[in-house]
mmCIF file of C-alpha atoms and ligand atoms in Angstrom:
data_model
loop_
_atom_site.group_PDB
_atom_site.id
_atom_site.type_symbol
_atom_site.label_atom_id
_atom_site.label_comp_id
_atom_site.label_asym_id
_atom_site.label_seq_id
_atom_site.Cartn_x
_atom_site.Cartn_y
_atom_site.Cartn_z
ATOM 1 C CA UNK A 5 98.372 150.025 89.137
ATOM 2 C CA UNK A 6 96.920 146.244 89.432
ATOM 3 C CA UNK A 7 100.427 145.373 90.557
ATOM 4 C CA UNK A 8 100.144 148.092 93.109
ATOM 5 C CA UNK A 9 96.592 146.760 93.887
ATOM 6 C CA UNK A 10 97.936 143.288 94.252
ATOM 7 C CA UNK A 11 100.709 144.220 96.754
ATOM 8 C CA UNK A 12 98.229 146.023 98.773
ATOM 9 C CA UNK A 13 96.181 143.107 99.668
ATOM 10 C CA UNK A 14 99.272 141.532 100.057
ATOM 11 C CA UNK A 15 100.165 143.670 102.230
ATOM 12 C CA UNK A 16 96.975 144.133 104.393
ATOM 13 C CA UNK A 17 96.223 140.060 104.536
ATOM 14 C CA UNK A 18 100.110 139.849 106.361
ATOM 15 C CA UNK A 19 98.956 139.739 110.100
ATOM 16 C CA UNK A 20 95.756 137.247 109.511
ATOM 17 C CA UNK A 21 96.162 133.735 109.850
ATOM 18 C CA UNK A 22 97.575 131.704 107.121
ATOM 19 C CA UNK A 23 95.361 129.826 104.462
ATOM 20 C CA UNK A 24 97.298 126.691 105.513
ATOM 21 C CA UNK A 25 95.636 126.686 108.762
ATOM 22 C CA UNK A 26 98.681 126.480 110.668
ATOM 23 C CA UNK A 27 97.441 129.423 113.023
ATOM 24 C CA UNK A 28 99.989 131.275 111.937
ATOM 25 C CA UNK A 29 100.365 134.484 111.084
ATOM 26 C CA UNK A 30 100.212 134.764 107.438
ATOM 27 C CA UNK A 31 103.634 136.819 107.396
ATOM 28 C CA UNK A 32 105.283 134.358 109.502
ATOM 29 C CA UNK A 33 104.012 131.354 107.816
ATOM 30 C CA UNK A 34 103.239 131.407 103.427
ATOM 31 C CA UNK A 35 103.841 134.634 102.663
ATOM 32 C CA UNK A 36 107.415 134.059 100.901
ATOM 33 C CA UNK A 37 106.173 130.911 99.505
ATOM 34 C CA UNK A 38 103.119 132.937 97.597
ATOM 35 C CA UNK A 39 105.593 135.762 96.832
ATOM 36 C CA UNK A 40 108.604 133.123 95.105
ATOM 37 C CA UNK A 41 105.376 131.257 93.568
ATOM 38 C CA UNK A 42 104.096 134.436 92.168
ATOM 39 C CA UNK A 43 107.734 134.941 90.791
ATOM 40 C CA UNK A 44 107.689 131.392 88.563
ATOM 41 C CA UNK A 45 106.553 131.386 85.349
ATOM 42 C CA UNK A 46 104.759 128.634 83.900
ATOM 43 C CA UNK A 47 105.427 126.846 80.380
ATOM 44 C CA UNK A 48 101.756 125.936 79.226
ATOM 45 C CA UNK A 49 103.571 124.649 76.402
ATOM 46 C CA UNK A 50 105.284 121.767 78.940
ATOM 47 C CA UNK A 51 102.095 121.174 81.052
ATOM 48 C CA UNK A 52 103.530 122.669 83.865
ATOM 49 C CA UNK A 53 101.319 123.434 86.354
ATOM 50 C CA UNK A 54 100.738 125.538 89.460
ATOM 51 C CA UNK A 55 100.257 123.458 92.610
ATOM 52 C CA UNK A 56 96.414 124.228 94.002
ATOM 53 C CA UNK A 57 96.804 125.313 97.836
ATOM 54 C CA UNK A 58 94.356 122.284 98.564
ATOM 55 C CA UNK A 59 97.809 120.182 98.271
ATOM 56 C CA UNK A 60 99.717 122.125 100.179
ATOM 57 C CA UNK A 61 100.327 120.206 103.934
ATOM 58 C CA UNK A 62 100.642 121.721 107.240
ATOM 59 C CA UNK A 63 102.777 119.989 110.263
ATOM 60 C CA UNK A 64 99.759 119.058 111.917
ATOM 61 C CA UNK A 65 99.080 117.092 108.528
ATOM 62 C CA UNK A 66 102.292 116.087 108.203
ATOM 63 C CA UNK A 67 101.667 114.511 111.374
ATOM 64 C CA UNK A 68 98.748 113.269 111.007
ATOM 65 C CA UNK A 69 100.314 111.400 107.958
ATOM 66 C CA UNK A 70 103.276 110.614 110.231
ATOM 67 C CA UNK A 71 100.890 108.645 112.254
ATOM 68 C CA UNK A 72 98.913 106.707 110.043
ATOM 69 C CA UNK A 73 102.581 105.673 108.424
ATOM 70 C CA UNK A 74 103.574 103.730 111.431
ATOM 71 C CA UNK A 75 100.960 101.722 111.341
ATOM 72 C CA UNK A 76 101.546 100.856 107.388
ATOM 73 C CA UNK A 77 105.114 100.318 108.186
ATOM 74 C CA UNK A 78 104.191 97.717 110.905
ATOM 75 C CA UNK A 79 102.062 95.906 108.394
ATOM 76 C CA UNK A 80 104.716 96.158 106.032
ATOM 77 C CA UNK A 81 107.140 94.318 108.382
ATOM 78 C CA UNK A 82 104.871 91.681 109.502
ATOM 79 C CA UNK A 83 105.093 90.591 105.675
ATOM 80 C CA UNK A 84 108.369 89.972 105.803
ATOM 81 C CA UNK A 85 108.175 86.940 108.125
ATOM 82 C CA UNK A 86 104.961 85.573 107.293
ATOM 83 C CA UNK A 87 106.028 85.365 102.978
ATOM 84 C CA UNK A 88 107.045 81.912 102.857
ATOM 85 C CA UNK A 89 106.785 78.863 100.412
ATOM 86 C CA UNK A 90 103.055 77.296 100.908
ATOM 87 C CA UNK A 91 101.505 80.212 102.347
ATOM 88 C CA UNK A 92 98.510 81.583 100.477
ATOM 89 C CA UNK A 93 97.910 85.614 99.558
ATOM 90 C CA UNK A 94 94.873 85.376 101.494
ATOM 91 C CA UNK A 95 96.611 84.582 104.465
ATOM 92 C CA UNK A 96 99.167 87.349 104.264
ATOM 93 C CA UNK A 97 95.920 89.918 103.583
ATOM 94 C CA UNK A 98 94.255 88.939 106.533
ATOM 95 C CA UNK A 99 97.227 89.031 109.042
ATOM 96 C CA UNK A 100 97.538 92.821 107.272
ATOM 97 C CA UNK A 101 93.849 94.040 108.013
ATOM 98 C CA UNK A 102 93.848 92.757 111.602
ATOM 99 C CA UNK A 103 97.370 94.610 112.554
ATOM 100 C CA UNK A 104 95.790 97.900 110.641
ATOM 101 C CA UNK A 105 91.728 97.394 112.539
ATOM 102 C CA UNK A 106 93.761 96.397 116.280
ATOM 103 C CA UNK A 107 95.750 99.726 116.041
ATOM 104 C CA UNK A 108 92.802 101.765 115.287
ATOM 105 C CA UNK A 109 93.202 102.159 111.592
ATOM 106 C CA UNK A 110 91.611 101.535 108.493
ATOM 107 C CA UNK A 111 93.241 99.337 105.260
ATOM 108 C CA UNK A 112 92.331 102.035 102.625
ATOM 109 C CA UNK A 113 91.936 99.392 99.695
ATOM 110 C CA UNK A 114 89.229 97.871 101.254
ATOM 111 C CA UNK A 115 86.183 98.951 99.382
ATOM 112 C CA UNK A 116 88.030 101.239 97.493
ATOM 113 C CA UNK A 117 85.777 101.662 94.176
ATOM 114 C CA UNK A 118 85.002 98.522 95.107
ATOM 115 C CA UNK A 119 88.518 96.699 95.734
ATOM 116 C CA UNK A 120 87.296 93.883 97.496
ATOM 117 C CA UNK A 121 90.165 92.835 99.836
ATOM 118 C CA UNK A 122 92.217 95.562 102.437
ATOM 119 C CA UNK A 123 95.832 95.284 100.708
ATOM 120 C CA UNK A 124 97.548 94.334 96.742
ATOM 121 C CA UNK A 125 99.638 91.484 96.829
ATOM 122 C CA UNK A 126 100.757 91.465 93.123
ATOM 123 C CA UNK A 127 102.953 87.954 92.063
ATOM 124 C CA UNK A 128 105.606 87.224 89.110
ATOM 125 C CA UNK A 129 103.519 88.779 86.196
ATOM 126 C CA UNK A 130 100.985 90.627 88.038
ATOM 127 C CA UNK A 131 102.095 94.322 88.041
ATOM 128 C CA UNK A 132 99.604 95.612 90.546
ATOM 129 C CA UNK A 133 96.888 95.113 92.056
ATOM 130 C CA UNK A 134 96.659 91.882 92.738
ATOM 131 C CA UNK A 135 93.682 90.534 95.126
ATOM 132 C CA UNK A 136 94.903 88.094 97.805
ATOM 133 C CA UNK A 137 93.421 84.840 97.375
ATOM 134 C CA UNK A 138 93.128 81.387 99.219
ATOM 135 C CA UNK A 139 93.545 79.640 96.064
ATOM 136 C CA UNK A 140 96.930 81.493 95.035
ATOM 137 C CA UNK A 141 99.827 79.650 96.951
ATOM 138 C CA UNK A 142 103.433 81.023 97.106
ATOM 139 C CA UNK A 143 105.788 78.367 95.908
ATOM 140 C CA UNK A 144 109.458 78.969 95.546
ATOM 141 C CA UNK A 145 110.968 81.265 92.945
ATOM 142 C CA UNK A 146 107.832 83.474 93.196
ATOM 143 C CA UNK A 147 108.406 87.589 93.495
ATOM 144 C CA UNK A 148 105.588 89.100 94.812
ATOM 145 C CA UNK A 149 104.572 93.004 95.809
ATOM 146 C CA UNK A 150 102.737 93.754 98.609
ATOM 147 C CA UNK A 151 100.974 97.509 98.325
ATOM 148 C CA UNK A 152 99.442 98.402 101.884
ATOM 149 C CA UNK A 153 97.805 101.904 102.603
ATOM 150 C CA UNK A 154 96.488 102.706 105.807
ATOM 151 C CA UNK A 155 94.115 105.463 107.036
ATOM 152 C CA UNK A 156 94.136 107.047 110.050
ATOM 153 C CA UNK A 157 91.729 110.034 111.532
ATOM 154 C CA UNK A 158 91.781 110.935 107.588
ATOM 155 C CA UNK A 159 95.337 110.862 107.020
ATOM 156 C CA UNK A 160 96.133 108.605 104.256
ATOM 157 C CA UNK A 161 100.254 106.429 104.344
ATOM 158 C CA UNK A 162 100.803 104.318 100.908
ATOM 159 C CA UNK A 163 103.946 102.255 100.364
ATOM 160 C CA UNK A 164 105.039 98.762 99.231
ATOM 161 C CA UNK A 165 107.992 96.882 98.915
ATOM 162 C CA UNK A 166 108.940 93.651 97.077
ATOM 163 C CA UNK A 167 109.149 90.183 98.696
ATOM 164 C CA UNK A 168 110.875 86.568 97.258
ATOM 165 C CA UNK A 169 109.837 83.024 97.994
ATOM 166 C CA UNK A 170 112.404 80.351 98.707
ATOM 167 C CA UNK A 171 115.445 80.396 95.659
ATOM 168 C CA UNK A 172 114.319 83.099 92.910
ATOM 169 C CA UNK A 173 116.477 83.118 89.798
ATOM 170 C CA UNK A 174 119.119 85.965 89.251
ATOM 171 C CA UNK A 175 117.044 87.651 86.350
ATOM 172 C CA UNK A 176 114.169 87.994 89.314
ATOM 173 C CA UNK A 177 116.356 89.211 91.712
ATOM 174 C CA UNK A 178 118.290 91.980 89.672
ATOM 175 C CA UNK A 179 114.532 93.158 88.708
ATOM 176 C CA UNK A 180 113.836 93.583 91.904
ATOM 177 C CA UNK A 181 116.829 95.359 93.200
ATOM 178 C CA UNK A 182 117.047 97.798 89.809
ATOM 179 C CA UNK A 183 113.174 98.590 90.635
ATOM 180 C CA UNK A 184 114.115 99.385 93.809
ATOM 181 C CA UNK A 185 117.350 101.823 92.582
ATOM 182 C CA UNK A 186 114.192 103.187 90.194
ATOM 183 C CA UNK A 187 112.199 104.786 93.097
ATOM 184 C CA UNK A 188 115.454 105.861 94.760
ATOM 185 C CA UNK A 189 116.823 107.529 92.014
ATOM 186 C CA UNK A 190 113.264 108.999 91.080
ATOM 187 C CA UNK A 191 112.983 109.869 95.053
ATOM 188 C CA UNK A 192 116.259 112.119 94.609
ATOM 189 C CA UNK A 193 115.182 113.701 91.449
ATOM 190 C CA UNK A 194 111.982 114.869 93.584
ATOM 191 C CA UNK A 195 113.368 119.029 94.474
ATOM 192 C CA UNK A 196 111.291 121.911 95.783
ATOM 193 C CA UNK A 197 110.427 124.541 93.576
ATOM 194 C CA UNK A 198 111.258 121.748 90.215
ATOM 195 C CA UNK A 199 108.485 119.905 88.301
ATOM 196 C CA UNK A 200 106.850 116.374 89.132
ATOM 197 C CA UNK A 201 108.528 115.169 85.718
ATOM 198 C CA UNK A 202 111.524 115.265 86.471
ATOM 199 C CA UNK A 203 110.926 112.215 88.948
ATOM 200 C CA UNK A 204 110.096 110.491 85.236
ATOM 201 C CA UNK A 205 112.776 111.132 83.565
ATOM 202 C CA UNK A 206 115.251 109.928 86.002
ATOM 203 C CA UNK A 207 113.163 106.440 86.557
ATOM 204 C CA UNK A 208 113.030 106.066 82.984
ATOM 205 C CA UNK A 209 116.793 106.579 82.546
ATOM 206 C CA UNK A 210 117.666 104.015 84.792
ATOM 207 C CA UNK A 211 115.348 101.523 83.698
ATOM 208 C CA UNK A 212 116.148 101.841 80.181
ATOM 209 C CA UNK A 213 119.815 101.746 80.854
ATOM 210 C CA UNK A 214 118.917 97.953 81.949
ATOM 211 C CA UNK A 215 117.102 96.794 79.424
ATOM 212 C CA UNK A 216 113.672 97.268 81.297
ATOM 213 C CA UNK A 217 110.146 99.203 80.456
ATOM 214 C CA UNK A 218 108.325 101.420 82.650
ATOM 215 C CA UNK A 219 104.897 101.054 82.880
ATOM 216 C CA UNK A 220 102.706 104.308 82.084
ATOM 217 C CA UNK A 221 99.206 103.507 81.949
ATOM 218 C CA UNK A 222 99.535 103.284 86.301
ATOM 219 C CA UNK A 223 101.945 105.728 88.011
ATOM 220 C CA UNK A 224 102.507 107.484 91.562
ATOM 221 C CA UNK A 225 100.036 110.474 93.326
ATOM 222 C CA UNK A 226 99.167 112.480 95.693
ATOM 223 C CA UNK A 227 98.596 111.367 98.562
ATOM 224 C CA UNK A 228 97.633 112.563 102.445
ATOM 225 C CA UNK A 229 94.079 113.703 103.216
ATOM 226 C CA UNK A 230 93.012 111.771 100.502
ATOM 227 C CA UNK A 231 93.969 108.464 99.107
ATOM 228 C CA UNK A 232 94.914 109.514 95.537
ATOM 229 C CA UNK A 233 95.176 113.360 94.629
ATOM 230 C CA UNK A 234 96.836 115.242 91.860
ATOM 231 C CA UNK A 235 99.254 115.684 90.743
ATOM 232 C CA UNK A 236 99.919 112.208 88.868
ATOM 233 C CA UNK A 237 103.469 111.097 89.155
ATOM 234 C CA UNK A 238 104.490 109.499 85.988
ATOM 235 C CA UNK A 239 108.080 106.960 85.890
ATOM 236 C CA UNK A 240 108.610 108.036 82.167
ATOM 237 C CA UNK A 241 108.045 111.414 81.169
ATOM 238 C CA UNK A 242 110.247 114.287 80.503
ATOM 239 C CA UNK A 243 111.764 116.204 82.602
ATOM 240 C CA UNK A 244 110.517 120.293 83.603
ATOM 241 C CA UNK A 245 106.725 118.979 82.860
ATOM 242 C CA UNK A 246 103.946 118.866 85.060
ATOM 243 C CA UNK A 247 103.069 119.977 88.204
ATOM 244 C CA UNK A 248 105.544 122.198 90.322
ATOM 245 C CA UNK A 249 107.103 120.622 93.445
ATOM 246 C CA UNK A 250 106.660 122.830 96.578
ATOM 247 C CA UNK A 251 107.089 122.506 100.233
ATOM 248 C CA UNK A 252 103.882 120.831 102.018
ATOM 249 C CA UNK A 253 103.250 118.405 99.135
ATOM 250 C CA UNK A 254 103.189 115.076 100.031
ATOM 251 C CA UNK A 255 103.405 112.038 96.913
ATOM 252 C CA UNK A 256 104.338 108.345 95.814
ATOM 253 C CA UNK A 257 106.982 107.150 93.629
ATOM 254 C CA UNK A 258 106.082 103.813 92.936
ATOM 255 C CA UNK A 259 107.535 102.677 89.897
ATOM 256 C CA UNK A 260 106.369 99.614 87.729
ATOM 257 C CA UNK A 261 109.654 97.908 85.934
ATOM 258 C CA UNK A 262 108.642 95.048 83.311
ATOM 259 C CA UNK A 263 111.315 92.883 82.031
ATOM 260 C CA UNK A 264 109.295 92.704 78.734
ATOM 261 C CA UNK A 265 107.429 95.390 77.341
ATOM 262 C CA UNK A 266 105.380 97.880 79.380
ATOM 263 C CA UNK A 267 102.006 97.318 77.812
ATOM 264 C CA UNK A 268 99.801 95.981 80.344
ATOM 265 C CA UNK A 269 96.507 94.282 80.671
ATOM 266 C CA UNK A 270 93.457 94.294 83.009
ATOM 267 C CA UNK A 271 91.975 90.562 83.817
ATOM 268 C CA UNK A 272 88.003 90.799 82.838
ATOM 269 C CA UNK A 273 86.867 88.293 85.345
ATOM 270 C CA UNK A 274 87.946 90.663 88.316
ATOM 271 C CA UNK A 275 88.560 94.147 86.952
ATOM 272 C CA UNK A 276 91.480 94.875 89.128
ATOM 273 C CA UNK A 277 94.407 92.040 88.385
ATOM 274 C CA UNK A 278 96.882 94.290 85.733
ATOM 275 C CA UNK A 279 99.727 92.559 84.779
ATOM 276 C CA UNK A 280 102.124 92.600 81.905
ATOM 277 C CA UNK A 281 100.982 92.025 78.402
ATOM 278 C CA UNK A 282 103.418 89.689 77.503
ATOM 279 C CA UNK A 283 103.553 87.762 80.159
ATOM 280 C CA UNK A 284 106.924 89.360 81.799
ATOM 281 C CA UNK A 285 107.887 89.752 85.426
ATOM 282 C CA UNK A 286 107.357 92.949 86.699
ATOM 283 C CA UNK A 287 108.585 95.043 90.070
ATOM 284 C CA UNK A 288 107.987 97.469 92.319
ATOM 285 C CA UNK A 289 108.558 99.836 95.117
ATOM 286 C CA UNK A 290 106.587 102.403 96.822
ATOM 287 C CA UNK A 291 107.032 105.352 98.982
ATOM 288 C CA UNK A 292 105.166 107.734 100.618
ATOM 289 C CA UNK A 293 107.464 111.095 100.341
ATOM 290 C CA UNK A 294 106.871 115.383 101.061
ATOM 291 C CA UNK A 295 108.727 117.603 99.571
ATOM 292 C CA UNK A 296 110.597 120.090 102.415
ATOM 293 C CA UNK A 297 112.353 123.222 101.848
ATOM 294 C CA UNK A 298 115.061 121.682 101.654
ATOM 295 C CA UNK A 299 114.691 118.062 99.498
ATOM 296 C CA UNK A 300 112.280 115.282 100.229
ATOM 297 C CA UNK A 301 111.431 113.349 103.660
ATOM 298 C CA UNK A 302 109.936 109.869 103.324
ATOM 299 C CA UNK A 303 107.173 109.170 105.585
ATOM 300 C CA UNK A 304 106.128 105.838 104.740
ATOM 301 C CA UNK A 305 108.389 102.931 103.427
HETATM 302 N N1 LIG B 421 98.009 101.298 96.860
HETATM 303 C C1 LIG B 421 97.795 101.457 95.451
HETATM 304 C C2 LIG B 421 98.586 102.669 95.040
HETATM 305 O O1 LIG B 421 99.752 102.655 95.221
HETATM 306 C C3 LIG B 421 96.364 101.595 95.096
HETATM 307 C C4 LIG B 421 95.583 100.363 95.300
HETATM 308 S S1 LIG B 421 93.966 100.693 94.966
HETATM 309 C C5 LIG B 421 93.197 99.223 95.200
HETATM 310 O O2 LIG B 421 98.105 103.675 94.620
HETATM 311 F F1 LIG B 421 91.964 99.459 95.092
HETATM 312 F F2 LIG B 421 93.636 98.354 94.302
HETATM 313 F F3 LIG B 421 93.480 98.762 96.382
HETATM 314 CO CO1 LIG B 422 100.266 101.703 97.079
HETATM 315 CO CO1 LIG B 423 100.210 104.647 95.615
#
């Protein structure tokens, strides 16, 4: 009878417009994806977890994301010739802000709970966020990440991608390039219809198979209409836990790969500055990925 009930509304609800506010008619639009939603069953016992509508994206979202993305990506690639030996962070940030502010934009880490520069620029040990500074210099051998996100008409693009100074050694440069076959593994482990864990488990192979930890206190999120939203995207988890992966939601995997151990630390005289605990290089790589019907699309790199 409540089944019967159920199917009713279903039924009734089919020509109004879709709760994804795509215009659409509802039947045209979400109706299959409620129905094969309906149909999963949920493991409590694995935190998995139903994905809240408020996550799902539309293509005018997608869009909207698309567009703040090619501004990040410009940023991004301004980096990449300005990261040289004797060049302070500062420098780099600033040169960052005024490509975001010229195109119309906002750098999201400005201000955010108080962040008090507009991108991360994290160096050798530093794991992430990392506040640009005149006084920190970039001298030769130096690995550095540089984390930008950029806001646009409330669409929200976060990616970053790791940059060397002058001659690094070999042990910095295989970091870098594992961390990078981290997120791309973890990127192809991201399926419709499978679990946000399963992005873990894959990172965590591959940086285990090379002697490496992943960092867990920091992971990836949500991200779109807001900077940071659910569900949390850990690099070392098991697989078939968490939230479920459906079409419309948009996330980061940004792994953090330590040569040393993962356990990190937060610097008291800033609040922000994490880096490793034992002093260890760390890595890594962010993208800005949805989930399609299909696989994944990345929207900012
Ligand atoms: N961009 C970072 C991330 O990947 C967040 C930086 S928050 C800040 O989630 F406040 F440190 F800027
Ligand atoms: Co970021
Ligand atoms: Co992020």
């Amino acid at each position: 009878m409540i089944t019967w009930i159920r199917e009713m509304l279903r039924y009734m609800n089919r020509n109004d417009s879709c709760w994804c506010g795509s215009g659409k008619k509802y039947k045209k639009c979400h109706a299959d994806f409620d129905e094969r939603l309906d149909e999963i069953k949920f493991i409590s016992s694995k935190g998995q977890v139903r994905p809240p509508k408020r996550l799902i994206n539309n293509a005018a979202d997608i869009e909207g994301i698309k567009r703040a993305a090619a501004i990040n990506t410009g940023a991004l690639d301004l980096m990449a010739n300005l990261v040289k030996e004797g060049v302070d962070t500062l420098t780099l940030n600033d040169v960052a802000h005024e490509f975001i502010v010229s195109h119309g934009a906002h750098p999201s880490c400005l201000n955010f709970e108080g962040f008090p520069k507009s991108i991360c620029i994290s160096v050798n040990n530093v794991v992430c966020h990392g506040i640009p500074s005149r006084k920190e210099i970039l001298k030769s051998g130096d690995i550095l990440n540089i984390d930008i996100t950029t806001d646009l008409d409330g669409y929200f693009a976060d990616a970053s991608r790791m940059f060397t100074v002058g001659e690094v050694s070999p042990e910095a440069q295989k970091l870098i390039d594992v961390t990078h076959d981290i997120m791309e593994v973890g990127i192809a482990a991201a399926k419709p219809w499978h679990f946000v864990g399963d992005i873990g488990a894959a990172c965590a192979k591959l940086a285990h198979e090379n002697g490496y930890s992943v960092v867990t206190d920091l992971g990836g999120h949500g991200v779109g209409k807001k900077f940071h939203l659910e569900p949390f995207v850990s690099h070392d988890c098991r697989p078939e836990t968490g939230m479920l992966l459906v079409p419309g939601i948009v996330i980061t995997v940004e792994p953090m790969i330590n040569v040393g151990k993962r356990r990190v630390t937060v610097d008291e005289s800033d609040g922000w500055t994490v880096r490793t605990a034992d002093g260890s290089l760390s890595a890594q790589w962010e993208k800005t990925i949805l989930i399609t019907e299909t696989g994944v699309e990345v929207l900012a790199s």
